[in-house]
CSV table of C-alpha atoms in Angstrom, one decimal:
chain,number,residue,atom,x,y,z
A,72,UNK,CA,73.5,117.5,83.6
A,73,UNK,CA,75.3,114.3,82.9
A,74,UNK,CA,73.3,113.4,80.2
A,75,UNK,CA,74.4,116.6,78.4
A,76,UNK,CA,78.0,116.2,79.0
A,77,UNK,CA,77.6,112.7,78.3
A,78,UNK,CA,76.7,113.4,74.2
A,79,UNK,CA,80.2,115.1,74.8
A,80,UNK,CA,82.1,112.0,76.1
A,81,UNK,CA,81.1,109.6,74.1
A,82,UNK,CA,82.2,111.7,70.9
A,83,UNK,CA,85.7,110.9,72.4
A,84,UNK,CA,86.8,107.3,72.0
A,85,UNK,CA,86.2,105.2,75.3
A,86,UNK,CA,88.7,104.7,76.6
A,87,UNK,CA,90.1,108.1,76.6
A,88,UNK,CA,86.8,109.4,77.8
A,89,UNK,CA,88.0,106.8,80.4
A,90,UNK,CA,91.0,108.5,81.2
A,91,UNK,CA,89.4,111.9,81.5
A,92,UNK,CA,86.8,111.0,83.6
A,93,UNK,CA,90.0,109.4,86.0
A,94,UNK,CA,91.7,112.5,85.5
A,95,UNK,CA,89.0,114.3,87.2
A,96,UNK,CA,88.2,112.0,89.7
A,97,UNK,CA,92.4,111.8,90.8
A,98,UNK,CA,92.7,115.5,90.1
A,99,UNK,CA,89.3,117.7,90.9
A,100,UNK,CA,87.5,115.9,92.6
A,101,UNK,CA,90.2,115.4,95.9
A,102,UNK,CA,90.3,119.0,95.7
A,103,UNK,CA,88.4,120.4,99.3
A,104,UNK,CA,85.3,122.0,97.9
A,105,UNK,CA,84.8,120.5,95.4
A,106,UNK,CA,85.1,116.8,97.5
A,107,UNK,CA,82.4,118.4,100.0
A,108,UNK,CA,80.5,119.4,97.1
A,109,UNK,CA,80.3,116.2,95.6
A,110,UNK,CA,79.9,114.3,98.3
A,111,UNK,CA,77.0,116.4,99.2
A,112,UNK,CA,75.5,115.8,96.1
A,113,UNK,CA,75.9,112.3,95.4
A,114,UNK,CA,76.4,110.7,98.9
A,115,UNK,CA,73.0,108.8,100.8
A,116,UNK,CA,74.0,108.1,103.9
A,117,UNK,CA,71.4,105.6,105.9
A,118,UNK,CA,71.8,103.7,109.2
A,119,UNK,CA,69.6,100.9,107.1
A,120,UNK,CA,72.0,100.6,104.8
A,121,UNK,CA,75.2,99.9,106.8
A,122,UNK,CA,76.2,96.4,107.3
A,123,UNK,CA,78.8,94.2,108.8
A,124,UNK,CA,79.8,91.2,106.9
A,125,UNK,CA,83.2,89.5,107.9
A,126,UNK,CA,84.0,92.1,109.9
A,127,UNK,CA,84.3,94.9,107.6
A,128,UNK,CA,81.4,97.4,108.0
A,129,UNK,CA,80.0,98.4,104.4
A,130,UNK,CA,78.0,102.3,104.9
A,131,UNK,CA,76.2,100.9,101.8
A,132,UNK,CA,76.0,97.5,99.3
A,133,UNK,CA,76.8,99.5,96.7
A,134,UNK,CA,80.6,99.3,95.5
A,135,UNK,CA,82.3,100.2,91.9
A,136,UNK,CA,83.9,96.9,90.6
A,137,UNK,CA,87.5,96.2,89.4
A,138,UNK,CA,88.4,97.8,85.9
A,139,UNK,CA,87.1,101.5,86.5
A,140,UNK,CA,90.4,102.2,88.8
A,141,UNK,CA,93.0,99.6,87.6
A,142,UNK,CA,95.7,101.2,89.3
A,143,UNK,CA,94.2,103.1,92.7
A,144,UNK,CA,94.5,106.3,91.8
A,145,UNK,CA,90.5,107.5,91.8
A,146,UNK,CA,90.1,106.2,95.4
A,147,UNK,CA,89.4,109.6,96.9
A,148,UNK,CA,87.2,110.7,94.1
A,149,UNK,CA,84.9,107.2,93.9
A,150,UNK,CA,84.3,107.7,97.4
A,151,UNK,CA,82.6,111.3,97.2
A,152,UNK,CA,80.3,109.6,94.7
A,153,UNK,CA,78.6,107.6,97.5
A,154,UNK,CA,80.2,104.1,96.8
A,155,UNK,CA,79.6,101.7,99.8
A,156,UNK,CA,83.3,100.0,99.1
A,157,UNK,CA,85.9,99.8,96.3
A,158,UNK,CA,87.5,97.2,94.1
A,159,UNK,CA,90.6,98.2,92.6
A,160,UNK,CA,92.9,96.4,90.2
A,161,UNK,CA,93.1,94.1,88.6
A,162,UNK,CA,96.6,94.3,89.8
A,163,UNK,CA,99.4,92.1,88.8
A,164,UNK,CA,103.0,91.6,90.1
A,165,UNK,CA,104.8,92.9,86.6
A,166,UNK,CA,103.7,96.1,85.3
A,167,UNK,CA,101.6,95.6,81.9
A,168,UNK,CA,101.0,97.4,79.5
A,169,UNK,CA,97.4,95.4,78.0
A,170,UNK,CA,96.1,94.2,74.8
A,171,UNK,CA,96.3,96.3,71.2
A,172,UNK,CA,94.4,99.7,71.0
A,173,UNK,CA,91.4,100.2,70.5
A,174,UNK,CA,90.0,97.9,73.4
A,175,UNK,CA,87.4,99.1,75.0
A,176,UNK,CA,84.0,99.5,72.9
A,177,UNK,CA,80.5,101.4,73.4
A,178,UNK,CA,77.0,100.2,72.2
A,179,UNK,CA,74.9,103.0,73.3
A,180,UNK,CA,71.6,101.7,72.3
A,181,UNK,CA,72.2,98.1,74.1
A,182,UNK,CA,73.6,100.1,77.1
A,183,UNK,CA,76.5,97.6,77.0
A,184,UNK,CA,80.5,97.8,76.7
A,185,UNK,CA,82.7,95.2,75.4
A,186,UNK,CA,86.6,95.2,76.9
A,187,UNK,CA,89.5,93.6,75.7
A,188,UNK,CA,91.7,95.6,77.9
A,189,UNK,CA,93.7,92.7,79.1
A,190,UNK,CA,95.0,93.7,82.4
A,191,UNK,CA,97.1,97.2,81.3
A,192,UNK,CA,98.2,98.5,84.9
A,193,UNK,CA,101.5,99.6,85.9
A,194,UNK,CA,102.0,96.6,88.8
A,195,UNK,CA,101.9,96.2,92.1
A,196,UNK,CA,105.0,98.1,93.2
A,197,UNK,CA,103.8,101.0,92.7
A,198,UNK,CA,99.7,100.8,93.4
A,199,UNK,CA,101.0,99.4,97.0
A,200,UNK,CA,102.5,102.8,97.3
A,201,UNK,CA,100.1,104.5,96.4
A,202,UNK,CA,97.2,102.5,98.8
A,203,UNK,CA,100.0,102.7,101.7
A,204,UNK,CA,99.1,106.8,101.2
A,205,UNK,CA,95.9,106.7,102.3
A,206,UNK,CA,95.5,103.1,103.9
A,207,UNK,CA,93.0,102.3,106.1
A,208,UNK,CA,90.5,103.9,103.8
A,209,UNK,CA,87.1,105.6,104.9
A,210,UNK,CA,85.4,102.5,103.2
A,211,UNK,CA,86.6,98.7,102.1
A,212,UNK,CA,89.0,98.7,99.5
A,213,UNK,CA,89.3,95.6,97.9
A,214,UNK,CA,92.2,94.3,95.6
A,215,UNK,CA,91.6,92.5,92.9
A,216,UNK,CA,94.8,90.3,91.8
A,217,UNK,CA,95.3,88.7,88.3
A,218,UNK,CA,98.0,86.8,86.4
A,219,UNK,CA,100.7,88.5,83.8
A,220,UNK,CA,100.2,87.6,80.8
A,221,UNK,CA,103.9,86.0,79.8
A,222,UNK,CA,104.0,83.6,83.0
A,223,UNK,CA,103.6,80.2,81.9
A,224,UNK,CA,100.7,78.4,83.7
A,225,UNK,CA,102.8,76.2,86.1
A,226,UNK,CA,103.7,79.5,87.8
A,227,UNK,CA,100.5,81.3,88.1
A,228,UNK,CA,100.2,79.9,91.4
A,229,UNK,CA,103.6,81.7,92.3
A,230,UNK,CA,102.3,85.0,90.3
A,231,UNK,CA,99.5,85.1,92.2
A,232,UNK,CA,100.9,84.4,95.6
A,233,UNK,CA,103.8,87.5,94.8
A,234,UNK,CA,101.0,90.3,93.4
A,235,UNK,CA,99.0,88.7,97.1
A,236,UNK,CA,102.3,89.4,99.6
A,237,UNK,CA,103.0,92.6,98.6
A,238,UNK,CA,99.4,93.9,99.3
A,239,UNK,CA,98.7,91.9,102.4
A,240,UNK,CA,98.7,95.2,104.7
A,241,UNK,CA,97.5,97.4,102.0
A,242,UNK,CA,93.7,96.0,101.8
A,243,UNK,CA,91.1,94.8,103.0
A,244,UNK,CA,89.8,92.5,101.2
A,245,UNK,CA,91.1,90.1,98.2
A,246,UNK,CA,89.8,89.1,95.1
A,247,UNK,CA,91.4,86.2,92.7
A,248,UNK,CA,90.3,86.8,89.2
A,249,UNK,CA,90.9,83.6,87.1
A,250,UNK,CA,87.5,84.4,84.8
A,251,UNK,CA,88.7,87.6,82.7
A,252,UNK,CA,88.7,86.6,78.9
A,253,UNK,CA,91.1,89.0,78.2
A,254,UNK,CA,94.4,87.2,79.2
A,255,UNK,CA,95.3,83.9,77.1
A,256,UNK,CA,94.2,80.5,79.2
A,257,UNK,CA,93.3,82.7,82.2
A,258,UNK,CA,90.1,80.8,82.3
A,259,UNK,CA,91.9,77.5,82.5
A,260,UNK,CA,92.6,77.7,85.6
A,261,UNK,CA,89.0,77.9,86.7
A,262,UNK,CA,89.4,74.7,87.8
A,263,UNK,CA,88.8,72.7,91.4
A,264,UNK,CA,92.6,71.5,91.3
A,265,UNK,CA,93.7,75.2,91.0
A,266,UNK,CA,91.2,76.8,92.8
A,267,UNK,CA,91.8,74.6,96.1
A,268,UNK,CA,95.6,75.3,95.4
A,269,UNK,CA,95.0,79.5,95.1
A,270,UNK,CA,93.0,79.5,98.4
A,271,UNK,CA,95.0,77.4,100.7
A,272,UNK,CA,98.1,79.3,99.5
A,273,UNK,CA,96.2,82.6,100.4
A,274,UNK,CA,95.6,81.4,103.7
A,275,UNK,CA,99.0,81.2,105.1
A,276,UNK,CA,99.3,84.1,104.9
A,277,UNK,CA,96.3,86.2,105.5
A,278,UNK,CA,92.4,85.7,107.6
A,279,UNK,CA,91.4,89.1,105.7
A,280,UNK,CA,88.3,88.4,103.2
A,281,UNK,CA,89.8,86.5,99.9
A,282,UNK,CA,86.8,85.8,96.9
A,283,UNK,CA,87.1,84.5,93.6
A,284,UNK,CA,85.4,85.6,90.8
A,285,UNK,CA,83.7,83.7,88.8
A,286,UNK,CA,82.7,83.7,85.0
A,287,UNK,CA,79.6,83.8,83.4
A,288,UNK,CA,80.5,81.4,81.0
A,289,UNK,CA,81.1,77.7,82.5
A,290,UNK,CA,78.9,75.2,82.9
A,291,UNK,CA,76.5,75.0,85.9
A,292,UNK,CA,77.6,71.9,87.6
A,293,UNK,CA,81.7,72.5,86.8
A,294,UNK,CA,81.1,76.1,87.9
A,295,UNK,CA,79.6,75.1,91.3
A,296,UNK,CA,81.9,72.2,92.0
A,297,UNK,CA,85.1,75.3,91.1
A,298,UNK,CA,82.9,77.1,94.1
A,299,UNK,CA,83.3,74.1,96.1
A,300,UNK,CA,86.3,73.4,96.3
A,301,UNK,CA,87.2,77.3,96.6
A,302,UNK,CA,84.8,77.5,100.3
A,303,UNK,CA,86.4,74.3,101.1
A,304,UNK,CA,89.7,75.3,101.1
A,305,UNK,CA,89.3,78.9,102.7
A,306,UNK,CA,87.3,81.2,100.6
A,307,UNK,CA,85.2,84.0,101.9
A,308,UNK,CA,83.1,84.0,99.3
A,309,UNK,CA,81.6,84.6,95.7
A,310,UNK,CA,81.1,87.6,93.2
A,311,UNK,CA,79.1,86.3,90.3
A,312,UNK,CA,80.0,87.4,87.6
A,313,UNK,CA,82.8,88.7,85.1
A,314,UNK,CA,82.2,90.1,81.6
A,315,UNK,CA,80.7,87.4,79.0
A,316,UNK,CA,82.0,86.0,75.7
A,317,UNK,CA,78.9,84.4,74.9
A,318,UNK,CA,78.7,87.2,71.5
A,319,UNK,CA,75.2,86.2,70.9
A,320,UNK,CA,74.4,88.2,73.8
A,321,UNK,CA,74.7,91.7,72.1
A,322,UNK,CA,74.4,92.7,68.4
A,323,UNK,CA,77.3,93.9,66.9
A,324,UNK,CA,79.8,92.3,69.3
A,325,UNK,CA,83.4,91.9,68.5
A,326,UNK,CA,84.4,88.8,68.1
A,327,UNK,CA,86.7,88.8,71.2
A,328,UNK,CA,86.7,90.7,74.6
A,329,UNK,CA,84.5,90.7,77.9
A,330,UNK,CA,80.7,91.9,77.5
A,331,UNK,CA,79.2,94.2,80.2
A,332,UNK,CA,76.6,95.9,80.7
A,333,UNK,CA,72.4,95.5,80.0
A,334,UNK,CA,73.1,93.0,77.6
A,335,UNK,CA,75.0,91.0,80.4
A,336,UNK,CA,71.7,91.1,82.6
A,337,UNK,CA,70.0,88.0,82.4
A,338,UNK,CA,72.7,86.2,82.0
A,339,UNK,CA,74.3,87.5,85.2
A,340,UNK,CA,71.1,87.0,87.2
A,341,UNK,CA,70.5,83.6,86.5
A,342,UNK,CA,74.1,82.5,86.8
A,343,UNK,CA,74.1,84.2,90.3
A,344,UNK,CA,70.9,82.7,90.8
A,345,UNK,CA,72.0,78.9,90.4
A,346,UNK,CA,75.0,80.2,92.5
A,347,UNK,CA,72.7,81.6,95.3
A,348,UNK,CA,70.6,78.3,95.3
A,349,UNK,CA,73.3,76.4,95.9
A,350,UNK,CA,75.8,78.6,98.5
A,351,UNK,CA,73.4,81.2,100.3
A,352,UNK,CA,74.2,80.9,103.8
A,353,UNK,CA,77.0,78.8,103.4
A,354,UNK,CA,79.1,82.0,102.2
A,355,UNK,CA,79.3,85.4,101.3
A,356,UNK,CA,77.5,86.5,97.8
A,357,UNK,CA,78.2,89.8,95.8
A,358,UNK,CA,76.5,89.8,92.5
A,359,UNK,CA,77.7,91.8,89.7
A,360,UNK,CA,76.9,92.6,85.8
A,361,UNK,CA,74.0,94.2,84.3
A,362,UNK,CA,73.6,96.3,87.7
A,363,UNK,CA,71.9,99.7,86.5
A,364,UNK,CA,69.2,100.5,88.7
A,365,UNK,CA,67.4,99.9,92.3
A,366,UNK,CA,65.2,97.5,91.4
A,367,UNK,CA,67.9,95.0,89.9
A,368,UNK,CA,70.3,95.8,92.4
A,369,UNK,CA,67.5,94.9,95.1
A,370,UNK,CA,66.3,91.7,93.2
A,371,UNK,CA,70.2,90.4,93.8
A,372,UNK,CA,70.1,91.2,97.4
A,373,UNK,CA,66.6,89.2,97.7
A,374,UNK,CA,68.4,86.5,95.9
A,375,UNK,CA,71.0,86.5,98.2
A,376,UNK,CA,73.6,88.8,97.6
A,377,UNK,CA,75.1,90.8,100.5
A,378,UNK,CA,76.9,93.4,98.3
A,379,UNK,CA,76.6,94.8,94.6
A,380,UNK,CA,78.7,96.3,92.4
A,381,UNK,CA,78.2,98.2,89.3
A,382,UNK,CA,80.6,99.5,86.2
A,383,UNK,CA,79.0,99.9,82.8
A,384,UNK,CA,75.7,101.6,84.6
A,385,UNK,CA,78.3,104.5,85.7
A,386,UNK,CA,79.3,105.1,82.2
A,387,UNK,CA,75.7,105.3,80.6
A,388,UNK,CA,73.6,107.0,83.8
A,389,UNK,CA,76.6,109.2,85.5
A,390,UNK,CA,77.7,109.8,89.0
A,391,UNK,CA,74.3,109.8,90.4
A,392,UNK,CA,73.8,106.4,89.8
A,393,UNK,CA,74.8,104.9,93.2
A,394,UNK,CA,72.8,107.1,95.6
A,395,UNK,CA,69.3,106.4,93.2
A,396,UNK,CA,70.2,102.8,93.9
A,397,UNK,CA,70.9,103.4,97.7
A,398,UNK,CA,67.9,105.5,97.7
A,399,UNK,CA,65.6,103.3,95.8
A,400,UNK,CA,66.5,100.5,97.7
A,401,UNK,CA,65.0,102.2,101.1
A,402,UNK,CA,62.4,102.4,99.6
A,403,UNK,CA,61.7,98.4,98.6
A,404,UNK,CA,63.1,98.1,102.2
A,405,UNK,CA,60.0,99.9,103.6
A,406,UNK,CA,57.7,98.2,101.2
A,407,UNK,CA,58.4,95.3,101.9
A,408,UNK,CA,58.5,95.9,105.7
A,409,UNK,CA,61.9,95.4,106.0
A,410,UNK,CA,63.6,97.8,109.1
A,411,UNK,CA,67.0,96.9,107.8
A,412,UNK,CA,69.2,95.6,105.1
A,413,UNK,CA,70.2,92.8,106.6
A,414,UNK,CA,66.1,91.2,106.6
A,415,UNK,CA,66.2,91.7,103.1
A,416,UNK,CA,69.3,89.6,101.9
A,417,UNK,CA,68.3,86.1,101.2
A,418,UNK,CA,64.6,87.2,101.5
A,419,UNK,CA,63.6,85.2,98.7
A,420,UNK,CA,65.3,81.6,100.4
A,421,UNK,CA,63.5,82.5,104.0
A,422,UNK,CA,60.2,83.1,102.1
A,423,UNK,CA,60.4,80.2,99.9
A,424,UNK,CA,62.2,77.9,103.0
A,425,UNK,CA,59.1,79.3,105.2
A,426,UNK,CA,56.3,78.7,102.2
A,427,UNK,CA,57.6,74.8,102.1
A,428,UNK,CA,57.6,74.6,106.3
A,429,UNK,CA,54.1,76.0,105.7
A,430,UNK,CA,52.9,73.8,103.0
A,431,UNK,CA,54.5,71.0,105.3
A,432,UNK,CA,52.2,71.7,108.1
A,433,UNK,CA,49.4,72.1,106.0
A,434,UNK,CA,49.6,69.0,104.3
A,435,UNK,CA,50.0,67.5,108.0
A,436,UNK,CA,47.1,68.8,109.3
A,437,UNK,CA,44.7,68.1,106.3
A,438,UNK,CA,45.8,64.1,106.5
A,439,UNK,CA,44.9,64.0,110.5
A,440,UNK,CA,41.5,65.6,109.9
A,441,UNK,CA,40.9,63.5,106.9
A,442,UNK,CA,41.6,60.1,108.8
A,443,UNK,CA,38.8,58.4,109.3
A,444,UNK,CA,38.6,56.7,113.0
A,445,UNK,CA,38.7,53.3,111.4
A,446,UNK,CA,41.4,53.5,109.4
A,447,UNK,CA,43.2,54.4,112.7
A,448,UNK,CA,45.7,52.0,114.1
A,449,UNK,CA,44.5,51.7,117.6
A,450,UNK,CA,46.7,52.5,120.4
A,451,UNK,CA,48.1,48.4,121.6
A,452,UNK,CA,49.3,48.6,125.3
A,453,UNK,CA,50.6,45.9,126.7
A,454,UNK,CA,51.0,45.0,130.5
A,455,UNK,CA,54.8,43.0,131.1
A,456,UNK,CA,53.5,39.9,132.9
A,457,UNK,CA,55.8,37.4,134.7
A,458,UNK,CA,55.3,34.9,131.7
A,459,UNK,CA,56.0,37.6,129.5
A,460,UNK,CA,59.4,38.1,131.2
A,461,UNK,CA,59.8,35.0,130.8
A,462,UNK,CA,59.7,34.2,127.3
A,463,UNK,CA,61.6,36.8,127.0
């Protein structure tokens, strides 16, 4: 049915296909049948699936990443779609109103988007009235908190910090996105300096969940030193990654704006991969970008993620998209032997970390058989004799 309506849609232009489809989901969808129909529909609800992870309980790992509902007005609707948690935002203290129309760009055949959206929402005023509506939520909500564009860089940390206080109570968890592309020198201050700076301020005044997110872009060894410092000084944890403006990646491309989307796959999984390597079991994973099916989103947890999200997928496979995920990932849950979700993230660390211990032992044992009694070093025992004792 989607697929129909979608040939629709995306004769509209996107982002006002955008708008329509939050229209519904703020309007319709709320609406008492029609929420128990959806939710019906689109909802998978399994005990296997339901996870604690710093003390928020997640009724799934799937959640809908920051940028679909900038402004918290779809919270009601997302939820009857089956969405284990939301991210909304990104939300800064001053309203704003975003970068030049058109901004937000389809390529159909590369199942990708490219957004140069720059942060349009209508600040945090007014989305921390309309969260105190209907906060504590039936699932996380996470807040995703950005920089305006017009405060200098030596006050970011203060921008930040005021968009943070306001939502404190309104939340449940906290994301600080320093790796959009979209706002000038945002990515600047993806830096260890910064970072350390951003976390110990969050800190005094919250123990809720804070992340940062991270960019797909940086170097391997800056990036991971940025995620460093960020644990160090108080971070929960890591979702890998933002949109891309390595163009190469899709054909076509704009020459500015975040990518998303199947061309962002690869890119996403290995950066999340070095990421995972590096941090699994030290903190908290979520891996994001190029998320579109069971399979991918079950890969990620193996790798070590905790929690997924997804975005562009929505827009090219429709509302459906989150249960087939929940669903299919039962099902590599039971074929793998797995009895819960929890035995599955990380699986691919435990199995390697196992395979070395195994290899160890192996080796071990093959030397000792192979020793040939000569080559032995015999056992020396030596009896402590009064002239011993002496000498000594």
């Amino acid at each position: 049915m989607y697929q129909n309506f979608k040939q629709l849609l995306f004769k509209l232009d996107a982002e006002k296909a955008h708008n329509l489809a939050e229209l519904f989901l703020r309007k319709i969808a709320p609406l008492p049948l029609v929420q128990d129909f959806l939710a019906w529909q689109f909802v998978h609800y399994d005990k296997r699936l339901t996870n604690t992870l710093d003390s928020l309980c997640f009724p799934n790992p799937v959640g809908i990443s920051a940028g679909f509902d900038k402004n918290a007005t779809m919270l009601k609707g997302l939820s009857t779609l089956g969405f284990g948690f939301i991210e909304v935002g990104t939300i800064t203290q001053a309203p704003q109103s975003g970068n030049p129309k058109p901004r937000l760009f389809r390529f159909p055949q590369a199942h990708s988007l490219q957004n140069m959206m720059g942060f349009n929402n209508v600040g945090v005023s007014k989305i921390a009235k309309r969260l105190q509506q209907c906060y504590p939520f039936s699932i996380p909500v996470g807040a995703n908190i950005g920089k305006n564009k017009i405060i200098a860089q030596s006050d970011s940390l203060q921008n930040y910090e005021n968009t943070l206080k306001e939502l404190l109570n309104l939340a449940d968890y906290f994301v600080f996105n320093v790796s959009s592309p979209n706002t000038p020198q945002l990515r600047d201050l993806q830096n260890k300096s910064f970072v350390a700076s951003l976390f110990k301020m969050a800190r005094q005044h919250t123990q809720k969940p804070v992340f940062l997110k991270i960019s797909p872009d940086m170097h391997t060894d800056d990036m991971l030193e940025v995620i460093e410092s960020a644990i160090k000084h108080g971070c929960s944890g890591i979702i890998a990654t933002n949109t891309s403006i390595d163009y190469s990646l899709l054909q076509g491309a704009k020459d500015q704006g975040g990518i998303s989307g199947e061309a962002l796959k690869q890119r996403s999984r290995e950066v999340f991969a070095s990421i995972a390597k590096e941090f699994f079991g030290k903190t908290l994973l979520i891996s994001a970008g190029g998320i579109d099916n069971a399979n991918e989103a079950y890969e990620r947890i193996k790798m070590g993620a905790s929690l997924v999200q997804i975005y562009t997928g929505l827009i090219y496979q429709g509302p459906s998209l989150p249960k087939r995920i929940n669903e299919g990932i039962i099902e590599n849950l039971e074929a793998d032997g797995f009895h819960h979700i929890s035995e599955a993230i990380g699986a691919n660390h435990t199995k390697k970390s196992k395979h070395n211990d195994e290899v160890k032992v192996a080796q071990a044992s093959e030397s000792q058989a192979t020793q040939s009694p000569k080559n032995k070093r015999p056992k020396i025992t030596t009896k402590r004799t009064k002239a011993n004792e002496a000498d000594t």
